[in-house]
Structure formats: structure tokens, C-alpha cells
Amino acid sequence: MNSNSLFLVGKTKERDDTAQQEQSGLWGQVGDCGEAPGGRCPPREPAGAAAWSPGRPTPREPAPQDIRPAWPGAGPPERGAWGAGCRCTQILESGGRGDMAASRDAEIWKDVQTYYGQVLKKSGDLQTSACVTTARLVPRHIQEALRNVHEEVTLRYYGCGLVIPECLENCWILDLGSGSGRDCYALSQLVGETGHVTGIDMTESQVEVAKKYIEYHMEKYGFQTPNVTFLHGYIEKLEEIGIKDESYDIVISNCVINLVPDKQAVLQEVYRVLKHGGELYFSDVYASLELPEEIRTHKILWGECLGGALYWKDLAVLAQKIGFCPPRLVTANLITVQNKELERVIGDCRFVSATFRLFKLPKTGPAERCQVIYNGGITGHEKELIFDANFTFKEGEIIEVDKETAAILKNSRFAKDFLIRPIGETLPTCSGCSALESKGIITDPFMLAGQSDSMKSRCSPDVAGGCCGITYS
């Protein structure tokens, strides 16, 4: 693609979220879409989310229709105050995503498979930092697990963050978009021979690389029976490849959900296959605003994980709609682009690589604020557990947590690692322990990334164990 085919995106403002929710009723009633001037289309889902289709379970009302054009190369929707000829009418009559959306999805799948199966040969071929891991502190047991992964598997790895959560022994883990299998092989060592890791990827050449080294890794780990499986398929269609309901403790994904047009379908499938108390722990790319057409239809930006990025505030809307707890922000890093032509297309839009936790909790009574004490002992986090950007639990220290955090700790795999009591009840304490004051919860990944960059700029890289950390590749 030459420079004449690229053009500058003008300054775009973030939407007014309050006005948007008032108009749509936060997935409210489908609006009028008549031929009279001023008739309006149904309110849109968040950028990148899927339209509702018959048979797709929804906890609330059917989601509004997706009126965005086919990808790539299609022009914008007809305007004219959304009057006569509005394509929304055609999609409403077709009852679902329709042929146009299906065609767009198929085109994206094809281009992404080509980009990751043929164009990219190694991580150095990437043109942005979206899918390149950044330096950070990594527990020693994870460093060792990563060093045990075969060199070719690591070379073909394109993830954007470290997606290895805590408390993994004996867990069943599903890796969405497992690629060459780097994270799967590290995790298979950490869950142990009685645990299991399943990797799924839509690029067949990547799956072939992963399968090639199953015997190598099992022998290296000393396992008698393989505890890792690789499947070729689509992460928004897990049922088609035999992934059963409530069969996994943890689902992870590393810079992949942004590559899928139907993000709601992915999250719904994840919710289906997770056990109650289970967690989606994933890194992905998010945008500072709803992406304009010029970015969403750019093939290279799709392959580089930017063209399909979700507007960061829409993640919480989708999570709530499907039934997850509110997203828990873990880490965030601003993304840089090393290509002048791509910078011109991106314009004022900013991107961030962020890790979130989403928990599927059983339907219980109303949660309440609690005080908790971390018992310690989780492998690699024996003295301190950095749960997310808002809560760090030190062994034996009393911390007051909000009701959502309390519900997660009570009903997830972390329950055995915490002493949890109502506020005001006397808890056993150790010398020097004290309750921490309540604080505001950080949810904005761009805010967290800015704070992280500021801290890194003040940190000397020569200080061992400092915040500049180490690489984990």
C-alpha cells in the first residue's frame, strides 16, 4: 500500500457517553428507522461488538443491529439524516448480522490468517509495538517456565503481554488464539500433570508449529501423559470444536480478541465454557475513542492489532451485558507505531495494550464490603499478591475491599488463600499490620499507562528489581 492510498484522519473527539446511553437506553429499544427526514437508526453496539442474531443468548434485550459497512473496502453507510434508503432497514428485515456482516467477517479471517501465517515470520516483522511484550517484573517460576519453551515456538510468538495469572496448580486452562503455543507450553508446566491446557488458533500453520513440539515439552517436563492440546478453529465458535459448557477454570487470551470482528460472540463463548468462579485473564489492545472508518478498514492496522481495537469503555458494557463482573484492570502500556504512513492514518487516536480480569461468579446474594487478609503461599507470590492495578495484598495485612472485590475473592479459586470477614469484625492480625484506607478504583487503561510511563522515566535501569523490570522472552 503506497502513501497515496493513505490519508490523514482528522481530529476525532471521544463520544459523550451519557448522551449515547440516554439515546440507546444502554441497549434500549430499537429506534425508528423510517424514510422521513430525521428518522434514526437503531443505537449501535460498542465499536467492534457484534449485532444480535437469532438463537444467540442475551441476558437482556436483543442488541441493536450492526450498521457498519462490510470490511474491508466498503464505503460508509448512507447518510441523509438516516432517511430513505438506510441500510439499517435491510438488516432489520434480514433478522441478524446478515450476509454483509458475514462477508466482512470472512474477509477479516482470511486476511488475519494470511498476515500471521505468511507475512509475519518472526516478532521483529511487526510494524507497531501493539503485539510486542514490554519489560516488566516476572516471578522466577514463570521465567523458568518460559525458558523451557522451544526456541522456534518462542520465535513465532506475537503476543502483547504476559497472560499468566496466579494460583494455577491443577487448573484447566483454555488459551484463545494460542498461535505457536508459547504461553500454552509455559502454562502446561505450571498447572502440573494433573492440570490441562488447550490452545485454539484459526491459523493452521501456527497450530502445526505448536503441535510439532508436544512430545519435546512433555519429555522436558517429565510428564508421562501430555497435558496440552492444540485445536484449529475460531475463538468465537468454541462449541463447533467441542469445547463444553463450564469446562475450564481459566481462559486466557494474548492480543487476539481485537482481531475478531464479533467480540461479543467471543465473550459469550468464554462465559459459556468457564466454570462458576472462573476467570478470563487477557491482554488486548484498546482505543481512546470509537475508531473511524479509515482505521477499521485498514488491512495492515487490523493485522497489527489496531484496526479491530475496542473503545476501552465498551469493554465494561459488553461484560455487564453478558454477565461478567466489571473488568479488573491489571496493567497497561501505551502503544507506539514505527511506521510514518500508519501514523498518518491513525491521526489523533491513541492505543493502549492492557491486561484485564473478568470473573464469572455464581448468582448469590448481594455482596458487601469486607476486610480481608492474604494467607500467603501462592506459588511465586508467597509474600505479596498484586491482584490488579488497585489491590496489592501482602501476607498477614488487613485490607478493606469493595463489594465486587470481596465477591471475587469469596467465589473464585482464590477463596482458600484469604481470610474474609465483614467490616468491624475482629480479625487475627500480625505485628505491624494495619487496615489500608479506601481509595478510588482505577479503570482507565490510558490513565494507568500514563502513570506507568511516568514511573519508568524516574526509575534507573541499573537498580536490580526496580520497576524497569526484566524481559520475559
CSV table of N, CA and C in Angstrom, one decimal, residues 284-378:
chain,number,residue,atom,x,y,z
A,284,ASP,N,-5.1,-7.3,25.6
A,284,ASP,CA,-5.6,-6.9,24.3
A,284,ASP,C,-5.3,-5.4,24.1
A,285,VAL,N,-5.7,-4.9,22.9
A,285,VAL,CA,-5.5,-3.6,22.5
A,285,VAL,C,-6.8,-2.8,22.6
A,286,TYR,N,-6.7,-1.6,23.1
A,286,TYR,CA,-7.9,-0.7,23.2
A,286,TYR,C,-7.6,0.6,22.6
A,287,ALA,N,-8.7,1.3,22.2
A,287,ALA,CA,-8.6,2.6,21.5
A,287,ALA,C,-9.1,3.7,22.5
A,288,SER,N,-8.6,4.9,22.3
A,288,SER,CA,-9.1,6.0,23.1
A,288,SER,C,-10.4,6.6,22.7
A,289,LEU,N,-10.9,6.1,21.5
A,289,LEU,CA,-12.2,6.6,21.0
A,289,LEU,C,-12.7,5.5,20.1
A,290,GLU,N,-14.0,5.7,19.7
A,290,GLU,CA,-14.6,4.8,18.7
A,290,GLU,C,-13.8,5.0,17.4
A,291,LEU,N,-13.3,3.9,16.8
A,291,LEU,CA,-12.5,4.0,15.6
A,291,LEU,C,-13.2,4.5,14.4
A,292,PRO,N,-12.7,5.5,13.7
A,292,PRO,CA,-13.3,5.9,12.4
A,292,PRO,C,-13.1,4.9,11.3
A,293,GLU,N,-13.8,5.0,10.2
A,293,GLU,CA,-13.8,4.1,9.1
A,293,GLU,C,-12.4,3.8,8.6
A,294,GLU,N,-11.6,4.9,8.5
A,294,GLU,CA,-10.3,4.8,7.8
A,294,GLU,C,-9.4,3.8,8.6
A,295,ILE,N,-9.6,3.7,9.9
A,295,ILE,CA,-8.7,2.8,10.7
A,295,ILE,C,-9.4,1.4,10.6
A,296,ARG,N,-10.7,1.3,10.8
A,296,ARG,CA,-11.3,0.0,10.8
A,296,ARG,C,-11.2,-0.8,9.5
A,297,THR,N,-11.0,-0.1,8.4
A,297,THR,CA,-10.9,-0.8,7.1
A,297,THR,C,-9.5,-1.0,6.6
A,298,HIS,N,-8.5,-0.7,7.4
A,298,HIS,CA,-7.1,-0.8,7.0
A,298,HIS,C,-6.5,-2.2,7.3
A,299,LYS,N,-6.1,-2.9,6.3
A,299,LYS,CA,-5.7,-4.3,6.5
A,299,LYS,C,-4.5,-4.4,7.4
A,300,ILE,N,-3.5,-3.6,7.2
A,300,ILE,CA,-2.3,-3.7,8.0
A,300,ILE,C,-2.6,-3.4,9.4
A,301,LEU,N,-3.4,-2.3,9.7
A,301,LEU,CA,-3.8,-2.0,11.1
A,301,LEU,C,-4.6,-3.1,11.7
A,302,TRP,N,-5.4,-3.8,11.0
A,302,TRP,CA,-6.0,-5.0,11.5
A,302,TRP,C,-5.0,-6.0,11.9
A,303,GLY,N,-4.1,-6.3,11.0
A,303,GLY,CA,-3.1,-7.3,11.3
A,303,GLY,C,-2.2,-6.9,12.5
A,304,GLU,N,-2.0,-5.6,12.7
A,304,GLU,CA,-1.1,-5.1,13.7
A,304,GLU,C,-1.9,-4.9,15.0
A,305,CYS,N,-3.2,-5.4,15.1
A,305,CYS,CA,-4.0,-5.4,16.3
A,305,CYS,C,-4.6,-4.0,16.6
A,306,LEU,N,-4.5,-3.1,15.7
A,306,LEU,CA,-5.1,-1.7,16.0
A,306,LEU,C,-6.4,-1.5,15.3
A,307,GLY,N,-6.6,-2.0,14.1
A,307,GLY,CA,-7.8,-1.8,13.3
A,307,GLY,C,-9.1,-2.3,14.0
A,308,GLY,N,-8.9,-3.4,14.7
A,308,GLY,CA,-10.1,-4.0,15.4
A,308,GLY,C,-10.2,-3.7,16.9
A,309,ALA,N,-9.4,-2.7,17.4
A,309,ALA,CA,-9.4,-2.4,18.8
A,309,ALA,C,-10.7,-1.9,19.3
A,310,LEU,N,-11.1,-2.3,20.4
A,310,LEU,CA,-12.4,-1.9,21.1
A,310,LEU,C,-12.1,-0.6,21.8
A,311,TYR,N,-13.1,0.3,21.7
A,311,TYR,CA,-13.1,1.5,22.6
A,311,TYR,C,-13.1,1.0,24.0
A,312,TRP,N,-12.2,1.5,24.8
A,312,TRP,CA,-11.9,0.9,26.1
A,312,TRP,C,-13.2,0.9,27.0
A,313,LYS,N,-14.0,1.9,27.0
A,313,LYS,CA,-15.2,2.0,27.8
A,313,LYS,C,-16.2,0.9,27.5
A,314,ASP,N,-16.2,0.5,26.2
A,314,ASP,CA,-17.2,-0.5,25.8
A,314,ASP,C,-16.9,-1.9,26.3
A,315,LEU,N,-15.7,-2.2,26.8
A,315,LEU,CA,-15.5,-3.5,27.4
A,315,LEU,C,-16.4,-3.7,28.6
A,316,ALA,N,-16.5,-2.7,29.5
A,316,ALA,CA,-17.4,-2.8,30.7
A,316,ALA,C,-18.8,-3.0,30.3
A,317,VAL,N,-19.3,-2.4,29.2
A,317,VAL,CA,-20.7,-2.5,28.8
A,317,VAL,C,-20.9,-3.9,28.3
A,318,LEU,N,-20.0,-4.5,27.5
A,318,LEU,CA,-20.2,-5.8,27.0
A,318,LEU,C,-20.1,-6.8,28.1
A,319,ALA,N,-19.2,-6.7,29.0
A,319,ALA,CA,-19.0,-7.6,30.2
A,319,ALA,C,-20.3,-7.6,31.0
A,320,GLN,N,-20.9,-6.5,31.3
A,320,GLN,CA,-22.1,-6.4,32.1
A,320,GLN,C,-23.3,-7.1,31.3
A,321,LYS,N,-23.3,-6.8,30.1
A,321,LYS,CA,-24.4,-7.4,29.3
A,321,LYS,C,-24.4,-8.9,29.3
A,322,ILE,N,-23.2,-9.5,29.2
A,322,ILE,CA,-23.1,-10.9,29.1
A,322,ILE,C,-23.2,-11.6,30.5
A,323,GLY,N,-22.8,-10.9,31.6
A,323,GLY,CA,-23.0,-11.5,32.9
A,323,GLY,C,-21.7,-11.5,33.7
A,324,PHE,N,-20.6,-11.0,33.2
A,324,PHE,CA,-19.4,-11.0,33.9
A,324,PHE,C,-19.4,-9.9,35.0
A,325,CYS,N,-18.5,-10.0,36.0
A,325,CYS,CA,-18.3,-8.9,36.9
A,325,CYS,C,-17.6,-7.8,36.1
A,326,PRO,N,-17.6,-6.5,36.7
A,326,PRO,CA,-16.9,-5.4,36.0
A,326,PRO,C,-15.5,-5.8,35.8
A,327,PRO,N,-14.9,-5.4,34.6
A,327,PRO,CA,-13.5,-5.7,34.4
A,327,PRO,C,-12.6,-5.1,35.4
A,328,ARG,N,-11.5,-5.9,35.7
A,328,ARG,CA,-10.5,-5.5,36.6
A,328,ARG,C,-9.2,-5.2,35.8
A,329,LEU,N,-8.8,-4.0,35.9
A,329,LEU,CA,-7.6,-3.5,35.1
A,329,LEU,C,-6.3,-4.0,35.9
A,330,VAL,N,-5.4,-4.7,35.2
A,330,VAL,CA,-4.2,-5.2,35.8
A,330,VAL,C,-3.0,-4.3,35.4
A,331,THR,N,-2.7,-4.3,34.1
A,331,THR,CA,-1.6,-3.5,33.6
A,331,THR,C,-2.0,-2.8,32.3
A,332,ALA,N,-1.2,-1.8,32.0
A,332,ALA,CA,-1.4,-1.0,30.7
A,332,ALA,C,-0.2,-0.4,30.2
A,333,ASN,N,0.0,-0.4,28.9
A,333,ASN,CA,1.2,0.2,28.3
A,333,ASN,C,0.8,0.9,27.0
A,334,LEU,N,1.2,2.2,26.8
A,334,LEU,CA,0.9,2.9,25.6
A,334,LEU,C,1.6,2.2,24.4
A,335,ILE,N,0.9,2.2,23.2
A,335,ILE,CA,1.4,1.6,22.0
A,335,ILE,C,2.1,2.6,21.1
A,336,THR,N,3.2,2.3,20.6
A,336,THR,CA,3.9,3.2,19.6
A,336,THR,C,3.8,2.6,18.3
A,337,VAL,N,3.9,3.4,17.2
A,337,VAL,CA,3.8,3.0,15.8
A,337,VAL,C,5.1,3.4,15.2
A,338,GLN,N,5.8,2.4,14.6
A,338,GLN,CA,7.1,2.7,14.0
A,338,GLN,C,7.0,2.8,12.5
A,339,ASN,N,5.9,3.3,12.0
A,339,ASN,CA,5.6,3.5,10.6
A,339,ASN,C,4.9,4.8,10.3
A,340,LYS,N,5.6,5.7,9.5
A,340,LYS,CA,5.1,7.0,9.3
A,340,LYS,C,3.7,7.0,8.6
A,341,GLU,N,3.6,6.1,7.6
A,341,GLU,CA,2.3,6.1,6.9
A,341,GLU,C,1.1,5.6,7.8
A,342,LEU,N,1.4,4.6,8.7
A,342,LEU,CA,0.4,4.2,9.6
A,342,LEU,C,0.1,5.3,10.6
A,343,GLU,N,1.1,6.1,11.0
A,343,GLU,CA,0.8,7.2,11.9
A,343,GLU,C,-0.1,8.2,11.3
A,344,ARG,N,0.0,8.4,10.0
A,344,ARG,CA,-0.9,9.4,9.3
A,344,ARG,C,-2.3,8.9,9.3
A,345,VAL,N,-2.5,7.6,9.2
A,345,VAL,CA,-3.9,7.0,9.2
A,345,VAL,C,-4.5,7.1,10.6
A,346,ILE,N,-3.7,6.8,11.6
A,346,ILE,CA,-4.2,6.8,12.9
A,346,ILE,C,-4.6,8.2,13.4
A,347,GLY,N,-3.9,9.2,13.0
A,347,GLY,CA,-4.2,10.6,13.4
A,347,GLY,C,-4.1,10.8,14.9
A,348,ASP,N,-5.2,11.3,15.5
A,348,ASP,CA,-5.2,11.6,16.9
A,348,ASP,C,-5.7,10.4,17.8
A,349,CYS,N,-6.0,9.3,17.2
A,349,CYS,CA,-6.4,8.2,18.1
A,349,CYS,C,-5.2,7.6,18.8
A,350,ARG,N,-5.4,7.2,20.0
A,350,ARG,CA,-4.3,6.6,20.8
A,350,ARG,C,-4.7,5.1,21.1
A,351,PHE,N,-3.7,4.3,21.3
A,351,PHE,CA,-3.9,2.9,21.6
A,351,PHE,C,-3.1,2.5,22.8
A,352,VAL,N,-3.7,1.5,23.5
A,352,VAL,CA,-3.0,1.0,24.7
A,352,VAL,C,-3.1,-0.5,24.7
A,353,SER,N,-2.1,-1.2,25.1
A,353,SER,CA,-2.1,-2.6,25.4
A,353,SER,C,-2.4,-2.8,26.9
A,354,ALA,N,-3.5,-3.5,27.2
A,354,ALA,CA,-3.9,-3.6,28.6
A,354,ALA,C,-4.3,-5.0,28.9
A,355,THR,N,-4.1,-5.4,30.2
A,355,THR,CA,-4.5,-6.7,30.7
A,355,THR,C,-5.7,-6.5,31.7
A,356,PHE,N,-6.7,-7.2,31.5
A,356,PHE,CA,-7.9,-7.2,32.3
A,356,PHE,C,-8.2,-8.6,32.9
A,357,ARG,N,-8.9,-8.6,34.0
A,357,ARG,CA,-9.5,-9.8,34.5
A,357,ARG,C,-11.0,-9.7,34.5
A,358,LEU,N,-11.7,-10.8,34.0
A,358,LEU,CA,-13.2,-10.8,34.0
A,358,LEU,C,-13.6,-12.1,34.7
A,359,PHE,N,-14.4,-12.0,35.8
A,359,PHE,CA,-14.8,-13.2,36.5
A,359,PHE,C,-16.2,-13.5,36.3
A,360,LYS,N,-16.5,-14.8,36.2
A,360,LYS,CA,-17.9,-15.3,36.1
A,360,LYS,C,-18.2,-15.9,37.5
A,361,LEU,N,-19.1,-15.2,38.2
A,361,LEU,CA,-19.4,-15.6,39.6
A,361,LEU,C,-20.8,-16.2,39.7
A,362,PRO,N,-21.0,-17.1,40.6
A,362,PRO,CA,-22.3,-17.7,40.8
A,362,PRO,C,-23.3,-16.6,41.3
A,363,LYS,N,-24.6,-16.8,41.0
A,363,LYS,CA,-25.6,-15.9,41.4
A,363,LYS,C,-25.9,-16.1,42.9
A,364,THR,N,-25.4,-15.2,43.7
A,364,THR,CA,-25.6,-15.3,45.1
A,364,THR,C,-26.3,-14.0,45.6
A,365,GLY,N,-26.4,-13.9,46.9
A,365,GLY,CA,-27.0,-12.7,47.5
A,365,GLY,C,-26.1,-11.5,47.3
A,366,PRO,N,-26.6,-10.3,47.7
A,366,PRO,CA,-25.9,-9.1,47.5
A,366,PRO,C,-24.6,-9.1,48.2
A,367,ALA,N,-23.5,-8.6,47.6
A,367,ALA,CA,-22.2,-8.6,48.2
A,367,ALA,C,-22.1,-7.4,49.0
A,368,GLU,N,-21.1,-7.4,49.9
A,368,GLU,CA,-20.9,-6.2,50.8
A,368,GLU,C,-19.4,-6.0,51.0
A,369,ARG,N,-19.0,-4.8,51.3
A,369,ARG,CA,-17.6,-4.5,51.6
A,369,ARG,C,-17.1,-5.4,52.7
A,370,CYS,N,-15.8,-5.8,52.6
A,370,CYS,CA,-15.3,-6.7,53.6
A,370,CYS,C,-13.8,-6.3,53.9
A,371,GLN,N,-13.3,-6.9,55.0
A,371,GLN,CA,-11.9,-6.8,55.2
A,371,GLN,C,-11.3,-8.2,55.1
A,372,VAL,N,-10.1,-8.2,54.4
A,372,VAL,CA,-9.5,-9.5,54.1
A,372,VAL,C,-8.0,-9.5,54.5
A,373,ILE,N,-7.6,-10.7,54.7
A,373,ILE,CA,-6.1,-11.0,55.0
A,373,ILE,C,-5.6,-12.0,54.0
A,374,TYR,N,-4.6,-11.7,53.3
A,374,TYR,CA,-4.0,-12.7,52.4
A,374,TYR,C,-3.2,-13.7,53.2
A,375,ASN,N,-3.4,-15.0,53.1
A,375,ASN,CA,-2.7,-16.0,53.9
A,375,ASN,C,-1.3,-16.3,53.4
A,376,GLY,N,-1.1,-15.8,52.1
A,376,GLY,CA,0.2,-16.1,51.5
A,376,GLY,C,0.3,-17.5,51.0
A,377,GLY,N,1.4,-17.8,50.3
A,377,GLY,CA,1.7,-19.2,49.9
A,377,GLY,C,1.4,-19.5,48.4
A,378,ILE,N,0.8,-18.6,47.7
A,378,ILE,CA,0.6,-18.8,46.2
A,378,ILE,C,1.9,-18.9,45.6
